Short mmCIF file of C-alpha atoms in Angstrom, two decimals:
data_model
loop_
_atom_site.label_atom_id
_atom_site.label_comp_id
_atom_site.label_asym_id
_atom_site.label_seq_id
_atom_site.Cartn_x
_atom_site.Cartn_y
_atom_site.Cartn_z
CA UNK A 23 -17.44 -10.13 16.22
CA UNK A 24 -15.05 -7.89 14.60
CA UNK A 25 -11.29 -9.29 14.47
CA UNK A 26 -9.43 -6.25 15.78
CA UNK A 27 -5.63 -6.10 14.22
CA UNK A 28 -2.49 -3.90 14.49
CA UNK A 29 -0.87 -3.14 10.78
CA UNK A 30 2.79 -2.00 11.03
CA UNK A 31 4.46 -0.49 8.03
CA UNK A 32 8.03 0.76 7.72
CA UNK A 33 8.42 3.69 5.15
CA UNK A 34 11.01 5.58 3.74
CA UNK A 35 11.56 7.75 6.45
CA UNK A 36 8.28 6.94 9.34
CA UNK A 37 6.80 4.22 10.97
CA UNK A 38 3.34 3.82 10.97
CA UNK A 39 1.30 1.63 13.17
CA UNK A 40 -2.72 1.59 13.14
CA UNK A 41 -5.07 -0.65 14.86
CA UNK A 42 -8.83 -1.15 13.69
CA UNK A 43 -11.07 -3.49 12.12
CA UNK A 44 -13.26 -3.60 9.31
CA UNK A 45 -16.80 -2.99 9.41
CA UNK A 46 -18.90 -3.61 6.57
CA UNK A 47 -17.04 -2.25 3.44
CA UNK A 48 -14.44 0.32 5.71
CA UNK A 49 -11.84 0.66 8.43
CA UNK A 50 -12.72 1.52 11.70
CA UNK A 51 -9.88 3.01 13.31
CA UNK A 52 -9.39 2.55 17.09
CA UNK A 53 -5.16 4.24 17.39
CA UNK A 54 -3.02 5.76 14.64
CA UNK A 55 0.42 7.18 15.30
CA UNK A 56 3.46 7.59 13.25
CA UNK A 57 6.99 8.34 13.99
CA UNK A 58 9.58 9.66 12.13
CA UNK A 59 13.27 7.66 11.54
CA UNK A 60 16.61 9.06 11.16
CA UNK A 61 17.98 10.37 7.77
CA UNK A 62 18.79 7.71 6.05
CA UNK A 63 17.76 4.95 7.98
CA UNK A 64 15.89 3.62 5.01
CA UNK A 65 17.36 3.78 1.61
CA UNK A 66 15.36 2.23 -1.26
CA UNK A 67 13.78 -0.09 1.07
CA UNK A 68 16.97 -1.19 2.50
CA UNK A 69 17.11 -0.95 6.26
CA UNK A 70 20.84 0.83 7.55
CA UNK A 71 19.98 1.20 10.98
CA UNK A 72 18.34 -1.73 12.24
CA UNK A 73 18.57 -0.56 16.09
CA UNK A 74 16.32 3.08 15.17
CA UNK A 75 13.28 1.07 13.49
CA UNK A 76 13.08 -1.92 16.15
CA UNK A 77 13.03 0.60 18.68
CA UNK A 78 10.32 3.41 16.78
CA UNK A 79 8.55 -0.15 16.45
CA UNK A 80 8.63 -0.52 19.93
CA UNK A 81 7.44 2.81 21.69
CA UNK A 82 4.31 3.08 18.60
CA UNK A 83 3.24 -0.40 20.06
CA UNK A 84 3.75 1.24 23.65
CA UNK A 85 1.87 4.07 22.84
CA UNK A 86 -0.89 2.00 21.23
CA UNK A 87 -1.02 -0.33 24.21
CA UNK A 88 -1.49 2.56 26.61
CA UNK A 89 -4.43 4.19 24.30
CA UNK A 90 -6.01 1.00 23.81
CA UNK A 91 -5.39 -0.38 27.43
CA UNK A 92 -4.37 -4.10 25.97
CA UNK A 93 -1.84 -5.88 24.68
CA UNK A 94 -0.58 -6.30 21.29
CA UNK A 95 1.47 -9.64 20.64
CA UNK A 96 0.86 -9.87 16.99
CA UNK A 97 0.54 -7.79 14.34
CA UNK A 98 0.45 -7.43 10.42
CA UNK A 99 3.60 -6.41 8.19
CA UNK A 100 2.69 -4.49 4.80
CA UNK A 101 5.75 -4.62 2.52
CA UNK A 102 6.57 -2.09 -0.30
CA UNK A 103 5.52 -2.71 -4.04
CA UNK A 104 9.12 -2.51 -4.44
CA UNK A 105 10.31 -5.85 -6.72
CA UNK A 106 6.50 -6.98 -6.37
CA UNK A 107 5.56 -9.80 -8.49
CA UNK A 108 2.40 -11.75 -9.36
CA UNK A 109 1.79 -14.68 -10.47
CA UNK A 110 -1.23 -17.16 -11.46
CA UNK A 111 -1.91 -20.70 -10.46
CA UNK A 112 -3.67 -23.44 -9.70
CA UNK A 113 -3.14 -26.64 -7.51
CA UNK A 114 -5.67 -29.45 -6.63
CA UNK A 115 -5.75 -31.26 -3.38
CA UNK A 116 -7.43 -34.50 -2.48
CA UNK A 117 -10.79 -33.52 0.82
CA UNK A 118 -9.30 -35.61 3.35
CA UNK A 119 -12.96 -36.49 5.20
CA UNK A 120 -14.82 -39.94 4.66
CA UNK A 121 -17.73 -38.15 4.04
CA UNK A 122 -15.39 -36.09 1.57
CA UNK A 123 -17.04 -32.85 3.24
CA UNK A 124 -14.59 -29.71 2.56
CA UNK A 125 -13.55 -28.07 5.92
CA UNK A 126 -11.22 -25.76 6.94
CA UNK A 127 -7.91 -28.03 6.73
CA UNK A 128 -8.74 -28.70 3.16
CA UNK A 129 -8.88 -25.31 2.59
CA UNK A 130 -5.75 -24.29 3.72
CA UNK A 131 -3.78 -27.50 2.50
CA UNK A 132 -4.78 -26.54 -0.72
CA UNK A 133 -3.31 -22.54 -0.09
CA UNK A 134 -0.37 -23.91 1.54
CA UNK A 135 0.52 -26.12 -2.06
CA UNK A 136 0.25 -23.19 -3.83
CA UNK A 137 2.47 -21.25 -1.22
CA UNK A 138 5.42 -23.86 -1.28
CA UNK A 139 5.52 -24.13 -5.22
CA UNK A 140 8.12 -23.16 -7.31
CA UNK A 141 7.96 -19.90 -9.12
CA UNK A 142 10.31 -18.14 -11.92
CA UNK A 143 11.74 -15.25 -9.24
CA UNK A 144 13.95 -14.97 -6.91
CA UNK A 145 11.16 -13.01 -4.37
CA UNK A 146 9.56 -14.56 -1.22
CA UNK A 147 5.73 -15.62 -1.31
CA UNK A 148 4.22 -13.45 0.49
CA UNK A 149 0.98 -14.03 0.27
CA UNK A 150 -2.00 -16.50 -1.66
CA UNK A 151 -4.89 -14.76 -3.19
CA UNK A 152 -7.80 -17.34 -3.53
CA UNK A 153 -9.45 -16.67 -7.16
CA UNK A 154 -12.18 -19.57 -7.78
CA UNK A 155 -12.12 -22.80 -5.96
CA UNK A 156 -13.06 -25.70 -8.64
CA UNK A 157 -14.70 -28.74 -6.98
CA UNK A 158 -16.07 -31.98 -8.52
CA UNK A 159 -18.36 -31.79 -11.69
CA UNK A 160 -16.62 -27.87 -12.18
CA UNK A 161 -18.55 -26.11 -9.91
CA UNK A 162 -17.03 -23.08 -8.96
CA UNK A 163 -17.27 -21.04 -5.63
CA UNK A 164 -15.62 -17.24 -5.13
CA UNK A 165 -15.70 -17.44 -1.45
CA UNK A 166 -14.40 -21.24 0.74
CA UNK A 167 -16.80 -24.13 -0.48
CA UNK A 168 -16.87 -25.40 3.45
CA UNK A 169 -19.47 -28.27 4.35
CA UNK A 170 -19.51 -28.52 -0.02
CA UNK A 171 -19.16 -32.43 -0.88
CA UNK A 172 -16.16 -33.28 -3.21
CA UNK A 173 -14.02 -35.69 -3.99
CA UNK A 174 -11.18 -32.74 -4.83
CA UNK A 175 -10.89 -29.70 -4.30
CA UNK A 176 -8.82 -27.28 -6.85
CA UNK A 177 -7.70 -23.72 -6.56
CA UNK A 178 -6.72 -21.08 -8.98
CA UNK A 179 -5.05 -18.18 -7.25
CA UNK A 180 -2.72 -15.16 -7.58
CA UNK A 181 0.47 -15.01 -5.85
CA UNK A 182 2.16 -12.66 -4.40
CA UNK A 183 6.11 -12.12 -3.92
CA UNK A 184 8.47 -9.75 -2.74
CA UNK A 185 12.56 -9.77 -2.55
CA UNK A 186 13.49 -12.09 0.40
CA UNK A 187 15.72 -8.76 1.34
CA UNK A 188 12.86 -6.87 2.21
CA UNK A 189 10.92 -9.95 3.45
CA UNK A 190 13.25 -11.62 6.04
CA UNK A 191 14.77 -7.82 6.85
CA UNK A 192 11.24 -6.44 7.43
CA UNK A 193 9.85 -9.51 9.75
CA UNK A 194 13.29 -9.74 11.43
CA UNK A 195 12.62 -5.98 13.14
CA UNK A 196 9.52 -6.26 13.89
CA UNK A 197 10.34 -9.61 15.72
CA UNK A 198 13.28 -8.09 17.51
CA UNK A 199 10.64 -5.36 18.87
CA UNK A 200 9.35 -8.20 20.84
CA UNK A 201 6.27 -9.08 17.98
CA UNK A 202 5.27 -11.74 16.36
CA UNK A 203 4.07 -11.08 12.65
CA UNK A 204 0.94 -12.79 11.65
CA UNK A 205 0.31 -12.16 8.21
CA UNK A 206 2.17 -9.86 5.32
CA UNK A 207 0.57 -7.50 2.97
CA UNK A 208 1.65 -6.08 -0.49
CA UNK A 209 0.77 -2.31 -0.30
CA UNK A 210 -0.63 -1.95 -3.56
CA UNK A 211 -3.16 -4.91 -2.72
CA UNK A 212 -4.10 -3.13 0.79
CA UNK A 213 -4.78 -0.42 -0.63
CA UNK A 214 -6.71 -1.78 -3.70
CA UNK A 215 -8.93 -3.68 -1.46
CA UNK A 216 -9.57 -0.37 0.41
CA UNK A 217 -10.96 1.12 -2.96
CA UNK A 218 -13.17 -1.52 -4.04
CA UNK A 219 -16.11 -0.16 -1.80
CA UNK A 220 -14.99 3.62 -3.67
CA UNK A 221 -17.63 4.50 -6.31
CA UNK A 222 -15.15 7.34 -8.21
CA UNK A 223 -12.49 4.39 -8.20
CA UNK A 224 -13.31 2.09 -11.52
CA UNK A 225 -12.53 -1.69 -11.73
CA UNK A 226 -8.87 -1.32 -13.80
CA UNK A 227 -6.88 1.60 -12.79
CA UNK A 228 -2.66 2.76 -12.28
CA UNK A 229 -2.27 3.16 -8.52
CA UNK A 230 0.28 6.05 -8.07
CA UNK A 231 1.95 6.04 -4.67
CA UNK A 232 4.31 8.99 -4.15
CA UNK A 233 6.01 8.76 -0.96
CA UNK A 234 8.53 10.38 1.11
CA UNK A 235 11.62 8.75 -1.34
CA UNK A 236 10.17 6.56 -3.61
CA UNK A 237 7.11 6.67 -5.89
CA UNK A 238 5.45 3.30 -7.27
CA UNK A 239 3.23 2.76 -10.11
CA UNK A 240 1.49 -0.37 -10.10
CA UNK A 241 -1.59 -1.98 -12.78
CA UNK A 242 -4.73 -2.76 -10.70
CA UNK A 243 -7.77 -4.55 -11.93
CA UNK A 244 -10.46 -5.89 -9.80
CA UNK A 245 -8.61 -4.91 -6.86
CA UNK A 246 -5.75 -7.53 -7.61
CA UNK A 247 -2.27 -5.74 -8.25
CA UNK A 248 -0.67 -7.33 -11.44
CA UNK A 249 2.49 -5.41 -12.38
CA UNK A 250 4.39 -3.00 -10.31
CA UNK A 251 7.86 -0.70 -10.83
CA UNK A 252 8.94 1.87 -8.70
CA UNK A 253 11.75 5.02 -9.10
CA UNK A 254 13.27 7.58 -6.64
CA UNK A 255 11.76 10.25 -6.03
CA UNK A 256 8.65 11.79 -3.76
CA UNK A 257 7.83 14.50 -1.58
CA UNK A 258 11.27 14.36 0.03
CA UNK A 259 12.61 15.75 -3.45
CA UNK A 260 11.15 19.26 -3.40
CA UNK A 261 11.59 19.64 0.11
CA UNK A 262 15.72 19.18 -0.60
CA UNK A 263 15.03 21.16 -3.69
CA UNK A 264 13.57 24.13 -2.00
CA UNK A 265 16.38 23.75 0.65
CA UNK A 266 19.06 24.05 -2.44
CA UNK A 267 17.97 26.50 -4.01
CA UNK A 268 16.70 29.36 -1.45
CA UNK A 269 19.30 28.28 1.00
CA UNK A 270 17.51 27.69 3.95
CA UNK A 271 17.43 24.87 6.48
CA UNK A 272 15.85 21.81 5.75
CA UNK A 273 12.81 22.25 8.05
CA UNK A 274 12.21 25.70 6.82
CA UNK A 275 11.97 23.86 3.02
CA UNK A 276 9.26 21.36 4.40
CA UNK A 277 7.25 23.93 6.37
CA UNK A 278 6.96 26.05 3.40
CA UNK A 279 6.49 23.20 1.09
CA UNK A 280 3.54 21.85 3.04
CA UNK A 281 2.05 25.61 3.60
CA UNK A 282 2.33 26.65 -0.33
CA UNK A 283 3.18 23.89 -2.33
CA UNK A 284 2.81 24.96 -6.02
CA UNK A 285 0.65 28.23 -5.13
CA UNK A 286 -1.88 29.59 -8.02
CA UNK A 287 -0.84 33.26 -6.95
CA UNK A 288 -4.40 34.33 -7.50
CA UNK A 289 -3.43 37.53 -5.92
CA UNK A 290 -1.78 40.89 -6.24
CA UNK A 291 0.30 41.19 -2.95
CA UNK A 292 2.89 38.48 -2.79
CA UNK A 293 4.20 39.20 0.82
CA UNK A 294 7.78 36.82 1.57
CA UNK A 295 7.73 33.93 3.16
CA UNK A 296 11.00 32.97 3.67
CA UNK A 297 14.57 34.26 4.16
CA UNK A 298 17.58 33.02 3.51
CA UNK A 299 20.16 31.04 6.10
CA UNK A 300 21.99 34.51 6.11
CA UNK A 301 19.47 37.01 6.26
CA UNK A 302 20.01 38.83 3.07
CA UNK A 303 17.59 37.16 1.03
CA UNK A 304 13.64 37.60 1.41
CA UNK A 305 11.61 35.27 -0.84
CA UNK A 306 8.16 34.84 -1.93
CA UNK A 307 5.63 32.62 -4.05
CA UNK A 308 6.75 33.57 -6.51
CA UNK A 309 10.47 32.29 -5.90
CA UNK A 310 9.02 28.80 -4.35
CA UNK A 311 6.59 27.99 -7.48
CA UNK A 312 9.46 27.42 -10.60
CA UNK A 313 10.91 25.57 -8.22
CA UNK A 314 7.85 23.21 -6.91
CA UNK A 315 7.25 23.00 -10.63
CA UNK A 316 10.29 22.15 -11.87
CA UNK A 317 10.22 18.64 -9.19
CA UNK A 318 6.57 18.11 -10.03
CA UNK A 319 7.76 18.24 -14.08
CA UNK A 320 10.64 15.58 -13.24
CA UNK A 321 8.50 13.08 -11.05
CA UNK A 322 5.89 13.41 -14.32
CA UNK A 323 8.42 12.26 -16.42
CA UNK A 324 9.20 9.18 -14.30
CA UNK A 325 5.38 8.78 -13.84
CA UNK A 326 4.52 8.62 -17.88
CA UNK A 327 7.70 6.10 -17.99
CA UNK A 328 6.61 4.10 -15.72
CA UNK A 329 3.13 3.79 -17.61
CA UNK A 330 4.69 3.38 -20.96
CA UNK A 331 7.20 0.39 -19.13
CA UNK A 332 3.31 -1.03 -17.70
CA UNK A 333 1.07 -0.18 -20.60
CA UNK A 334 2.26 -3.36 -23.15
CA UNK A 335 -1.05 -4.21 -23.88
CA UNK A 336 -3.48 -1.21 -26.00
CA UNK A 337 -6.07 -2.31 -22.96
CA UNK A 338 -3.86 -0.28 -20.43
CA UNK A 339 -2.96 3.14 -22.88
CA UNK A 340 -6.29 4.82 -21.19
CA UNK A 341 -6.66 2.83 -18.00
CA UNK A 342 -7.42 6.18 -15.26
CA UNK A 343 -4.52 7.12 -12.69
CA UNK A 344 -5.45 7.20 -8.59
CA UNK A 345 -2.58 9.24 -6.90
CA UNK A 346 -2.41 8.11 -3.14
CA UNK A 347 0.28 8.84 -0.50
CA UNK A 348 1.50 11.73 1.19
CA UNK A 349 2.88 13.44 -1.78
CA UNK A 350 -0.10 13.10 -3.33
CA UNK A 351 -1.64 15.89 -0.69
CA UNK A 352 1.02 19.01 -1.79
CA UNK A 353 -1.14 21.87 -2.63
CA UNK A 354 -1.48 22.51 -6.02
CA UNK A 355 -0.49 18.81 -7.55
CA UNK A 356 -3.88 17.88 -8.35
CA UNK A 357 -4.53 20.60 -10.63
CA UNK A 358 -1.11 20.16 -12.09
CA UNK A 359 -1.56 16.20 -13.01
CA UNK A 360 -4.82 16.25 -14.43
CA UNK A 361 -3.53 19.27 -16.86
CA UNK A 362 -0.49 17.76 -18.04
CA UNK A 363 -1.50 13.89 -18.06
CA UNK A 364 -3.42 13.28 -21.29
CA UNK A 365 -5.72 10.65 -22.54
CA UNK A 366 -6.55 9.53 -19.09
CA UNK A 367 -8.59 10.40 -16.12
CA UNK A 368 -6.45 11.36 -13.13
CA UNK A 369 -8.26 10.20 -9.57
CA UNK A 370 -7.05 11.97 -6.01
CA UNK A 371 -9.21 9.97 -3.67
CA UNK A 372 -10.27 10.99 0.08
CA UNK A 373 -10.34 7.82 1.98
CA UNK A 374 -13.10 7.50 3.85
CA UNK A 375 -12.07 5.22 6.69
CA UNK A 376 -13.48 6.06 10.43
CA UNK A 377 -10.52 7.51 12.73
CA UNK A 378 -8.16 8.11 10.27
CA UNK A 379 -8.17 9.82 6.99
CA UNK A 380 -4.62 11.33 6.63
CA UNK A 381 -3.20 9.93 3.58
CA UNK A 382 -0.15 8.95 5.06
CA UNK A 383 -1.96 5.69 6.56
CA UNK A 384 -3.69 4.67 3.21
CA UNK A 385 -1.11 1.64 3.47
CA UNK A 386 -1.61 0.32 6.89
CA UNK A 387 -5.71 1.08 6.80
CA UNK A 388 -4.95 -1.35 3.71
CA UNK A 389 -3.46 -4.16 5.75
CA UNK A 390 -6.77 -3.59 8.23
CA UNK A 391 -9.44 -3.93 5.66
CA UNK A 392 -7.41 -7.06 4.02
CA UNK A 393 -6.39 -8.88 7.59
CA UNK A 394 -9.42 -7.96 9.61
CA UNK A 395 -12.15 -10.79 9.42
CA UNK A 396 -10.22 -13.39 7.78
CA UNK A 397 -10.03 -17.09 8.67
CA UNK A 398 -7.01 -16.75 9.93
CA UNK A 399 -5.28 -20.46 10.88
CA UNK A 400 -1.85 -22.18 11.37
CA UNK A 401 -0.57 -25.15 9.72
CA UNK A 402 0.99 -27.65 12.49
CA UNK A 403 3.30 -28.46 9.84
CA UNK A 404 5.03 -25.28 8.83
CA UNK A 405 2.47 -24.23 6.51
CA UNK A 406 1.89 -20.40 5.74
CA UNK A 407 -0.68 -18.55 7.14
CA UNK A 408 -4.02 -19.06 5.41
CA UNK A 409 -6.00 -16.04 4.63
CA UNK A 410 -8.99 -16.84 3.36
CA UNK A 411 -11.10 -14.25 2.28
CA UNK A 412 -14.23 -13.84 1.07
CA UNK A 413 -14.72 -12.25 -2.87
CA UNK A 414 -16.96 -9.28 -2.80
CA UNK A 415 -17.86 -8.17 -6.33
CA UNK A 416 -17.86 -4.30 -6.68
CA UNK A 417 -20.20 -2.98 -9.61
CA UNK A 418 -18.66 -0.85 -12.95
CA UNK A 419 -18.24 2.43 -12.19
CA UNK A 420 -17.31 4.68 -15.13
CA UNK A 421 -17.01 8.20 -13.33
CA UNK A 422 -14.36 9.62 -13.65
CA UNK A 423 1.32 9.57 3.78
CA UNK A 424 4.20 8.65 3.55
CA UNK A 425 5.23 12.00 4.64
CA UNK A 426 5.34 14.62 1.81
#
């Protein structure tokens, strides 16, 4: 049977709440519905108005309950890549049967050691990524040795941490909509798990995420983030642009923004599609498109920066770029990137994912297709959540929203 889950993310300026389950390799999406916050209500990840998310939390998990005639109680939290670490390592526990037959406890004892060590940050654990498990005599398993005889069982894994800011602040208002959060997700490794049934997405990759605010760059390989950084900056930026410069109203800026974005003006009759706050002012295309331009050249810069700051190996100089979020959708970008980014192939996937395929869920139908037939147990005593998933290899390939 198919474990159904809600995924909650708060973003820059929406919440987003989907709930699906994964079938096969994709998402299956049974209710999607976002809502947007007040100005300002997140700032660089920092929640200032604690009262306008718990209660945008509250009537999406109405509106979901009504659609879906149930009840949710639980729910998954994806976090930002922002301050995302990773980190490698590898604990060994003793199998507590007499017939020293690996079960389920075993399993997560062993997760929940790694969990509670110590590592060089200052970030929450988030989350336990099971690598190989190493058993008696070396034999190594991808996926839970369970009924496997040993006398110990070992663990390599990846780690995965986030700012105890964002952490406790993030869990704390979903809680105080009356939820209980079952598991937390890094974005980046959501969405990388989401792309490892893709064909035009290879193995090692730069996941670009431009959002509303904030854009993130973060190293992928085998769907496993590794390295992350982030800057201000996103779709939010030309839309304040536009409003600066042709001096109109804010939701005039995003309408046209959304309708033109950087237009090709393959055409002789530029008619105007805007006028200014006080009426004396018609503009066209051809006004809007330095100005689209002149945002798209600044988040570049911060872009190749952020790949330069990434790229300290000679491994990563060439390693393809996947733009994602709802940024990544303005008219016109696509042709822009893969022009002016050199030495690499630049990917703008489609996701594929039943129910919903508007880019501004890529992050939540992550949470789905990582959370959604799991093993997902409890420690009795205070342990973390145990996700343990199973490793599905995904052959070489060599082909080359937040809101906007």
């Amino acid at each position: 049977m198919n474990d159904i889950v809600t995924v909650i993310e708060i973003g820059a300026s929406a919440i987003k709440v989907v709930t699906g389950y994964k079938f096969e390799r994709e998402v299956i999406v049974q209710f999607a519905s976002t809502k947007k916050l007040r100005s300002n209500t997140v700032i660089d990840s920092i929640v200032h108005d604690d009262d306008d998310v718990s209660k945008t939390i509250r009537e999406l998990i109405l509106e979901a309950e009504n659609t879906l005639k149930s009840d949710i109680k639980d729910v998954t939290l994806v976090l930002p890549a922002v301050g995302l670490e990773v980190f490698g390592n590898m604990r060994m526990t003793p199998v507590l049967s007499t017939n020293n037959k690996i079960s389920e406890t075993d399993i997560r004892n062993v997760i929940a050691t790694i969990f509670r060590d110590k590592y060089p940050t200052t970030n929450e654990v988030i989350d336990v990524l099971p690598i190989v498990y190493i058993l008696d005599n070396n034999r190594e398993y991808s996926n839970p040795p369970i009924g496997e005889e040993s006398t110990m069982l070992n663990l390599r894994a990846y780690v995965h941490t986030i700012p105890q800011d964002i952490v406790r602040s993030y869990r704390m208002l979903v809680e105080n909509a009356g939820l209980k959060v079952k598991s937390l997700v890094a974005a980046p490794y959501g969405v990388a798990q989401m792309f490892s049934s893709y064909k035009e997405i290879p193995e090692e990759y730069f996941l670009i995420n431009i959002g509303a605010k904030t854009t993130s760059v973060t190293t992928i390989s085998n769907g496993v983030p590794f390295k992350s950084c982030y800057f201000s900056g996103g779709g939010e930026s030309i839309t304040t642009a536009i409003q600066s410069r042709l001096g109109i109203n804010y939701e005039k800026a995003e309408e046209i923004k959304r309708i033109y974005g950087l237009d090709p003006l393959k055409y002789d009759f530029v008619a105007p599609i805007a006028i200014s706050d006080n009426g004396n002012v018609k503009f066209t295309v051809k006004d809007l498109n330095p100005i689209v331009e002149d945002e798209l050249n600044r988040l570049l810069k911060d872009i190749v920066r952020a790949l330069k700051i990434l790229s300290d190996d000679v491994t990563f100089e060439k390693l393809p770029v996947v733009f994602i979020g709802g940024g990544s959708r303005l008219i016109g970008i696509k042709d822009f990137m893969q022009k002016n980014i050199e030495n690499r192939d630049v990917i703008f996937p489609m996701i594929k994912s039943v129910g919903a395929r508007n880019m501004t869920y890529i992050d939540v139908l992550g949470g789905i297709k990582v959370t959604s037939n799991v093993v997902m147990e409890e420690n009795k005593q205070e342990a973390p959540t145990a996700l343990t998933r199973e490793t599905s290899k995904k052959p070489k390939y060599s082909e080359t929203n937040d809101d906007l």
